[in-house]
mmCIF file with all atom_site columns, C-alpha atoms and ligand atoms in Angstrom:
data_model
loop_
_atom_site.group_PDB
_atom_site.id
_atom_site.type_symbol
_atom_site.label_atom_id
_atom_site.label_alt_id
_atom_site.label_comp_id
_atom_site.label_asym_id
_atom_site.label_entity_id
_atom_site.label_seq_id
_atom_site.pdbx_PDB_ins_code
_atom_site.Cartn_x
_atom_site.Cartn_y
_atom_site.Cartn_z
_atom_site.occupancy
_atom_site.B_iso_or_equiv
_atom_site.pdbx_formal_charge
_atom_site.auth_seq_id
_atom_site.auth_comp_id
_atom_site.auth_asym_id
_atom_site.auth_atom_id
_atom_site.pdbx_PDB_model_num
ATOM   1   C  CA  . MET C 1 1   ? 158.444 128.054 165.213 1.00 39.00 ? 1   MET C CA  1
ATOM   2   C  CA  . LYS C 1 2   ? 159.688 129.849 167.728 1.00 42.00 ? 2   LYS C CA  1
ATOM   3   C  CA  . GLY C 1 3   ? 156.949 132.124 169.738 1.00 41.00 ? 3   GLY C CA  1
ATOM   4   C  CA  . ILE C 1 4   ? 156.026 133.456 173.022 1.00 48.00 ? 4   ILE C CA  1
ATOM   5   C  CA  . SER C 1 5   ? 152.265 134.539 172.402 1.00 54.00 ? 5   SER C CA  1
ATOM   6   C  CA  . MET C 1 6   ? 149.544 132.111 172.988 1.00 64.00 ? 6   MET C CA  1
ATOM   7   C  CA  . SER C 1 7   ? 148.357 130.550 169.892 1.00 79.00 ? 7   SER C CA  1
ATOM   8   C  CA  . LYS C 1 8   ? 144.861 129.465 169.103 1.00 91.00 ? 8   LYS C CA  1
ATOM   9   C  CA  . SER C 1 9   ? 144.660 125.463 169.102 1.00 94.00 ? 9   SER C CA  1
ATOM   10  C  CA  . VAL C 1 10  ? 146.198 123.937 166.033 1.00 93.00 ? 10  VAL C CA  1
ATOM   11  C  CA  . ILE C 1 11  ? 144.139 120.806 166.730 1.00 94.00 ? 11  ILE C CA  1
ATOM   12  C  CA  . THR C 1 12  ? 140.728 121.787 166.509 1.00 93.00 ? 12  THR C CA  1
ATOM   13  C  CA  . LYS C 1 13  ? 139.306 125.152 165.230 1.00 90.00 ? 13  LYS C CA  1
ATOM   14  C  CA  . TYR C 1 14  ? 135.923 124.512 167.161 1.00 93.00 ? 14  TYR C CA  1
ATOM   15  C  CA  . GLU C 1 15  ? 137.403 125.906 170.422 1.00 93.00 ? 15  GLU C CA  1
ATOM   16  C  CA  . ASN C 1 16  ? 133.943 126.689 172.155 1.00 95.00 ? 16  ASN C CA  1
ATOM   17  C  CA  . ILE C 1 17  ? 132.857 123.023 172.441 1.00 96.00 ? 17  ILE C CA  1
ATOM   18  C  CA  . SER C 1 18  ? 134.665 119.988 173.997 1.00 95.00 ? 18  SER C CA  1
ATOM   19  C  CA  . VAL C 1 19  ? 136.266 117.804 171.582 1.00 94.00 ? 19  VAL C CA  1
ATOM   20  C  CA  . PHE C 1 20  ? 135.013 114.714 173.420 1.00 92.00 ? 20  PHE C CA  1
ATOM   21  C  CA  . SER C 1 21  ? 131.283 115.737 174.294 1.00 93.00 ? 21  SER C CA  1
ATOM   22  C  CA  . GLY C 1 22  ? 130.713 118.753 172.130 1.00 95.00 ? 22  GLY C CA  1
ATOM   23  C  CA  . LYS C 1 23  ? 129.398 120.190 175.209 1.00 96.00 ? 23  LYS C CA  1
ATOM   24  C  CA  . PRO C 1 24  ? 130.226 124.077 175.621 1.00 97.00 ? 24  PRO C CA  1
ATOM   25  C  CA  . THR C 1 25  ? 133.763 124.426 176.530 1.00 96.00 ? 25  THR C CA  1
ATOM   26  C  CA  . GLN C 1 26  ? 134.637 125.074 180.480 1.00 94.00 ? 26  GLN C CA  1
ATOM   27  C  CA  . CYS C 1 27  ? 138.470 124.868 180.364 1.00 94.00 ? 27  CYS C CA  1
ATOM   28  C  CA  . THR C 1 28  ? 141.459 124.329 178.106 1.00 95.00 ? 28  THR C CA  1
ATOM   29  C  CA  . HIS C 1 29  ? 143.574 121.514 178.456 1.00 96.00 ? 29  HIS C CA  1
ATOM   30  C  CA  . HIS C 1 30  ? 147.403 121.568 177.395 1.00 96.00 ? 30  HIS C CA  1
ATOM   31  C  CA  . CYS C 1 31  ? 148.493 118.500 175.476 1.00 97.00 ? 31  CYS C CA  1
ATOM   32  C  CA  . VAL C 1 32  ? 151.738 118.657 176.982 1.00 97.00 ? 32  VAL C CA  1
ATOM   33  C  CA  . PHE C 1 33  ? 151.980 119.623 180.532 1.00 94.00 ? 33  PHE C CA  1
ATOM   34  C  CA  . GLY C 1 34  ? 154.511 119.526 183.507 1.00 90.00 ? 34  GLY C CA  1
ATOM   35  C  CA  . ASN C 1 35  ? 157.877 121.109 183.884 1.00 91.00 ? 35  ASN C CA  1
ATOM   36  C  CA  . GLY C 1 36  ? 157.258 124.459 182.049 1.00 90.00 ? 36  GLY C CA  1
ATOM   37  C  CA  . MET C 1 37  ? 155.521 122.664 179.284 1.00 94.00 ? 37  MET C CA  1
ATOM   38  C  CA  . ARG C 1 38  ? 152.178 124.206 179.798 1.00 94.00 ? 38  ARG C CA  1
ATOM   39  C  CA  . GLN C 1 39  ? 153.409 127.750 178.499 1.00 94.00 ? 39  GLN C CA  1
ATOM   40  C  CA  . LEU C 1 40  ? 155.029 125.916 175.618 1.00 95.00 ? 40  LEU C CA  1
ATOM   41  C  CA  . ALA C 1 41  ? 151.490 124.053 174.915 1.00 96.00 ? 41  ALA C CA  1
ATOM   42  C  CA  . ASP C 1 42  ? 150.227 127.796 174.681 1.00 95.00 ? 42  ASP C CA  1
ATOM   43  C  CA  . ASN C 1 43  ? 152.628 129.056 172.378 1.00 94.00 ? 43  ASN C CA  1
ATOM   44  C  CA  . TYR C 1 44  ? 152.142 126.208 169.826 1.00 94.00 ? 44  TYR C CA  1
ATOM   45  C  CA  . GLY C 1 45  ? 148.380 125.876 170.477 1.00 95.00 ? 45  GLY C CA  1
ATOM   46  C  CA  . LEU C 1 46  ? 148.594 122.411 171.585 1.00 97.00 ? 46  LEU C CA  1
ATOM   47  C  CA  . THR C 1 47  ? 145.688 122.605 173.603 1.00 97.00 ? 47  THR C CA  1
ATOM   48  C  CA  . ILE C 1 48  ? 142.299 121.237 173.323 1.00 96.00 ? 48  ILE C CA  1
ATOM   49  C  CA  . PRO C 1 49  ? 138.851 122.603 174.863 1.00 96.00 ? 49  PRO C CA  1
ATOM   50  C  CA  . LEU C 1 50  ? 137.139 120.141 177.461 1.00 94.00 ? 50  LEU C CA  1
ATOM   51  C  CA  . THR C 1 51  ? 134.276 120.746 180.140 1.00 92.00 ? 51  THR C CA  1
ATOM   52  C  CA  . ASN C 1 52  ? 135.828 120.390 183.585 1.00 90.00 ? 52  ASN C CA  1
ATOM   53  C  CA  . LYS C 1 53  ? 134.541 116.902 184.011 1.00 88.00 ? 53  LYS C CA  1
ATOM   54  C  CA  . GLU C 1 54  ? 136.563 115.382 181.097 1.00 90.00 ? 54  GLU C CA  1
ATOM   55  C  CA  . HIS C 1 55  ? 139.736 117.457 182.391 1.00 91.00 ? 55  HIS C CA  1
ATOM   56  C  CA  . ASN C 1 56  ? 139.970 117.408 186.227 1.00 82.00 ? 56  ASN C CA  1
ATOM   57  C  CA  . LEU C 1 57  ? 137.773 119.200 188.195 1.00 62.00 ? 57  LEU C CA  1
ATOM   58  C  CA  . SER C 1 58  ? 135.032 117.538 190.216 1.00 54.00 ? 58  SER C CA  1
ATOM   59  C  CA  . SER C 1 59  ? 135.464 114.324 188.659 1.00 56.00 ? 59  SER C CA  1
ATOM   60  C  CA  . LYS C 1 60  ? 138.620 112.554 190.711 1.00 60.00 ? 60  LYS C CA  1
ATOM   61  C  CA  . GLY C 1 61  ? 138.502 108.989 189.952 1.00 57.00 ? 61  GLY C CA  1
ATOM   62  C  CA  . THR C 1 62  ? 136.449 108.911 187.136 1.00 60.00 ? 62  THR C CA  1
ATOM   63  C  CA  . ILE C 1 63  ? 137.284 107.286 183.737 1.00 60.00 ? 63  ILE C CA  1
ATOM   64  C  CA  . TYR C 1 64  ? 136.169 110.278 181.826 1.00 71.00 ? 64  TYR C CA  1
ATOM   65  C  CA  . GLN C 1 65  ? 139.080 112.887 183.108 1.00 86.00 ? 65  GLN C CA  1
ATOM   66  C  CA  . ILE C 1 66  ? 142.287 113.217 181.580 1.00 91.00 ? 66  ILE C CA  1
ATOM   67  C  CA  . HIS C 1 67  ? 144.515 114.249 184.602 1.00 90.00 ? 67  HIS C CA  1
ATOM   68  C  CA  . GLY C 1 68  ? 144.899 111.476 186.702 1.00 84.00 ? 68  GLY C CA  1
ATOM   69  C  CA  . ASN C 1 69  ? 144.495 109.100 184.207 1.00 86.00 ? 69  ASN C CA  1
ATOM   70  C  CA  . PRO C 1 70  ? 147.948 107.646 183.006 1.00 90.00 ? 70  PRO C CA  1
ATOM   71  C  CA  . PRO C 1 71  ? 146.820 106.538 179.702 1.00 91.00 ? 71  PRO C CA  1
ATOM   72  C  CA  . ALA C 1 72  ? 144.657 109.414 178.795 1.00 91.00 ? 72  ALA C CA  1
ATOM   73  C  CA  . GLU C 1 73  ? 147.813 111.653 180.132 1.00 93.00 ? 73  GLU C CA  1
ATOM   74  C  CA  . LYS C 1 74  ? 150.287 109.562 177.538 1.00 96.00 ? 74  LYS C CA  1
ATOM   75  C  CA  . LEU C 1 75  ? 147.695 109.808 174.794 1.00 96.00 ? 75  LEU C CA  1
ATOM   76  C  CA  . SER C 1 76  ? 147.390 113.633 175.232 1.00 96.00 ? 76  SER C CA  1
ATOM   77  C  CA  . LYS C 1 77  ? 150.821 113.959 174.803 1.00 97.00 ? 77  LYS C CA  1
ATOM   78  C  CA  . MET C 1 78  ? 151.374 111.952 171.934 1.00 97.00 ? 78  MET C CA  1
ATOM   79  C  CA  . LEU C 1 79  ? 148.634 114.070 170.427 1.00 97.00 ? 79  LEU C CA  1
ATOM   80  C  CA  . GLY C 1 80  ? 150.056 117.116 171.273 1.00 97.00 ? 80  GLY C CA  1
ATOM   81  C  CA  . GLN C 1 81  ? 153.621 115.913 169.643 1.00 97.00 ? 81  GLN C CA  1
ATOM   82  C  CA  . VAL C 1 82  ? 151.806 114.634 166.626 1.00 97.00 ? 82  VAL C CA  1
ATOM   83  C  CA  . ALA C 1 83  ? 150.018 118.151 166.317 1.00 96.00 ? 83  ALA C CA  1
ATOM   84  C  CA  . PHE C 1 84  ? 153.111 120.046 166.519 1.00 96.00 ? 84  PHE C CA  1
ATOM   85  C  CA  . GLU C 1 85  ? 154.806 117.933 163.896 1.00 96.00 ? 85  GLU C CA  1
ATOM   86  C  CA  . LYS C 1 86  ? 152.089 117.993 161.635 1.00 94.00 ? 86  LYS C CA  1
ATOM   87  C  CA  . GLU C 1 87  ? 151.543 121.918 161.986 1.00 92.00 ? 87  GLU C CA  1
ATOM   88  C  CA  . TYR C 1 88  ? 155.318 122.226 161.360 1.00 92.00 ? 88  TYR C CA  1
ATOM   89  C  CA  . TYR C 1 89  ? 154.900 120.736 158.022 1.00 89.00 ? 89  TYR C CA  1
ATOM   90  C  CA  . ARG C 1 90  ? 151.613 122.102 157.057 1.00 89.00 ? 90  ARG C CA  1
ATOM   91  C  CA  . LYS C 1 91  ? 153.206 125.641 157.436 1.00 88.00 ? 91  LYS C CA  1
ATOM   92  C  CA  . LEU C 1 92  ? 156.031 124.697 155.483 1.00 88.00 ? 92  LEU C CA  1
ATOM   93  C  CA  . VAL C 1 93  ? 153.963 123.623 152.612 1.00 85.00 ? 93  VAL C CA  1
ATOM   94  C  CA  . CYS C 1 94  ? 150.978 125.867 153.054 1.00 85.00 ? 94  CYS C CA  1
ATOM   95  C  CA  . GLY C 1 95  ? 152.712 129.238 154.513 1.00 83.00 ? 95  GLY C CA  1
ATOM   96  C  CA  . LYS C 1 96  ? 150.857 130.983 157.564 1.00 77.00 ? 96  LYS C CA  1
ATOM   97  C  CA  . ASN C 1 97  ? 147.269 130.632 156.045 1.00 75.00 ? 97  ASN C CA  1
ATOM   98  C  CA  . ASP C 1 98  ? 144.696 128.591 157.874 1.00 74.00 ? 98  ASP C CA  1
ATOM   99  C  CA  . VAL C 1 99  ? 144.607 125.751 155.063 1.00 76.00 ? 99  VAL C CA  1
ATOM   100 C  CA  . ASP C 1 100 ? 144.689 122.343 156.356 1.00 82.00 ? 100 ASP C CA  1
ATOM   101 C  CA  . PRO C 1 101 ? 144.433 119.960 153.244 1.00 88.00 ? 101 PRO C CA  1
ATOM   102 C  CA  . ALA C 1 102 ? 145.401 117.122 155.580 1.00 90.00 ? 102 ALA C CA  1
ATOM   103 C  CA  . ARG C 1 103 ? 142.304 117.723 157.610 1.00 89.00 ? 103 ARG C CA  1
ATOM   104 C  CA  . GLU C 1 104 ? 140.186 117.471 154.284 1.00 91.00 ? 104 GLU C CA  1
ATOM   105 C  CA  . GLU C 1 105 ? 142.062 114.646 152.923 1.00 93.00 ? 105 GLU C CA  1
ATOM   106 C  CA  . PHE C 1 106 ? 141.523 112.792 156.315 1.00 95.00 ? 106 PHE C CA  1
ATOM   107 C  CA  . ARG C 1 107 ? 137.759 113.821 156.089 1.00 94.00 ? 107 ARG C CA  1
ATOM   108 C  CA  . LYS C 1 108 ? 137.444 112.475 152.730 1.00 96.00 ? 108 LYS C CA  1
ATOM   109 C  CA  . ILE C 1 109 ? 138.975 109.120 153.344 1.00 98.00 ? 109 ILE C CA  1
ATOM   110 C  CA  . PHE C 1 110 ? 137.404 108.576 156.529 1.00 97.00 ? 110 PHE C CA  1
ATOM   111 C  CA  . GLY C 1 111 ? 134.184 110.284 156.308 1.00 97.00 ? 111 GLY C CA  1
ATOM   112 C  CA  . LYS C 1 112 ? 134.705 112.503 159.044 1.00 94.00 ? 112 LYS C CA  1
ATOM   113 C  CA  . SER C 1 113 ? 136.899 114.305 161.308 1.00 92.00 ? 113 SER C CA  1
ATOM   114 C  CA  . TYR C 1 114 ? 137.258 113.624 165.001 1.00 91.00 ? 114 TYR C CA  1
ATOM   115 C  CA  . LEU C 1 115 ? 138.795 117.251 165.629 1.00 87.00 ? 115 LEU C CA  1
HETATM 116 ZN ZN1 . LIG J 2 .   ? 144.979 119.585 181.303 1.00 78.61 ? 201 LIG J ZN1 1
#
């Protein structure tokens, strides 16, 4: 799983709408960040589309933003790790194609996908 080029998100295939609100994407959040982690997040597709307000711009101090919101920052990093681990095994099982049987199984059991 080495890579130096930017990868599309492995978390959502709907990169043009915010994962939170469904509004048009204004920015990309890197699920792991700080100390060079941002580039690694790009390399492995650990990114989610957001609006500026949901990310950090023009919303300092609100409960909606990820940055500056410690529980949201921690959940973001946990999501990044889970996404990486899941993608690692998906590629072992499915190869490099875009098939994601786990996503469809989740949808079947829980009735919807949150991603
Ligand atoms: Zn961010």
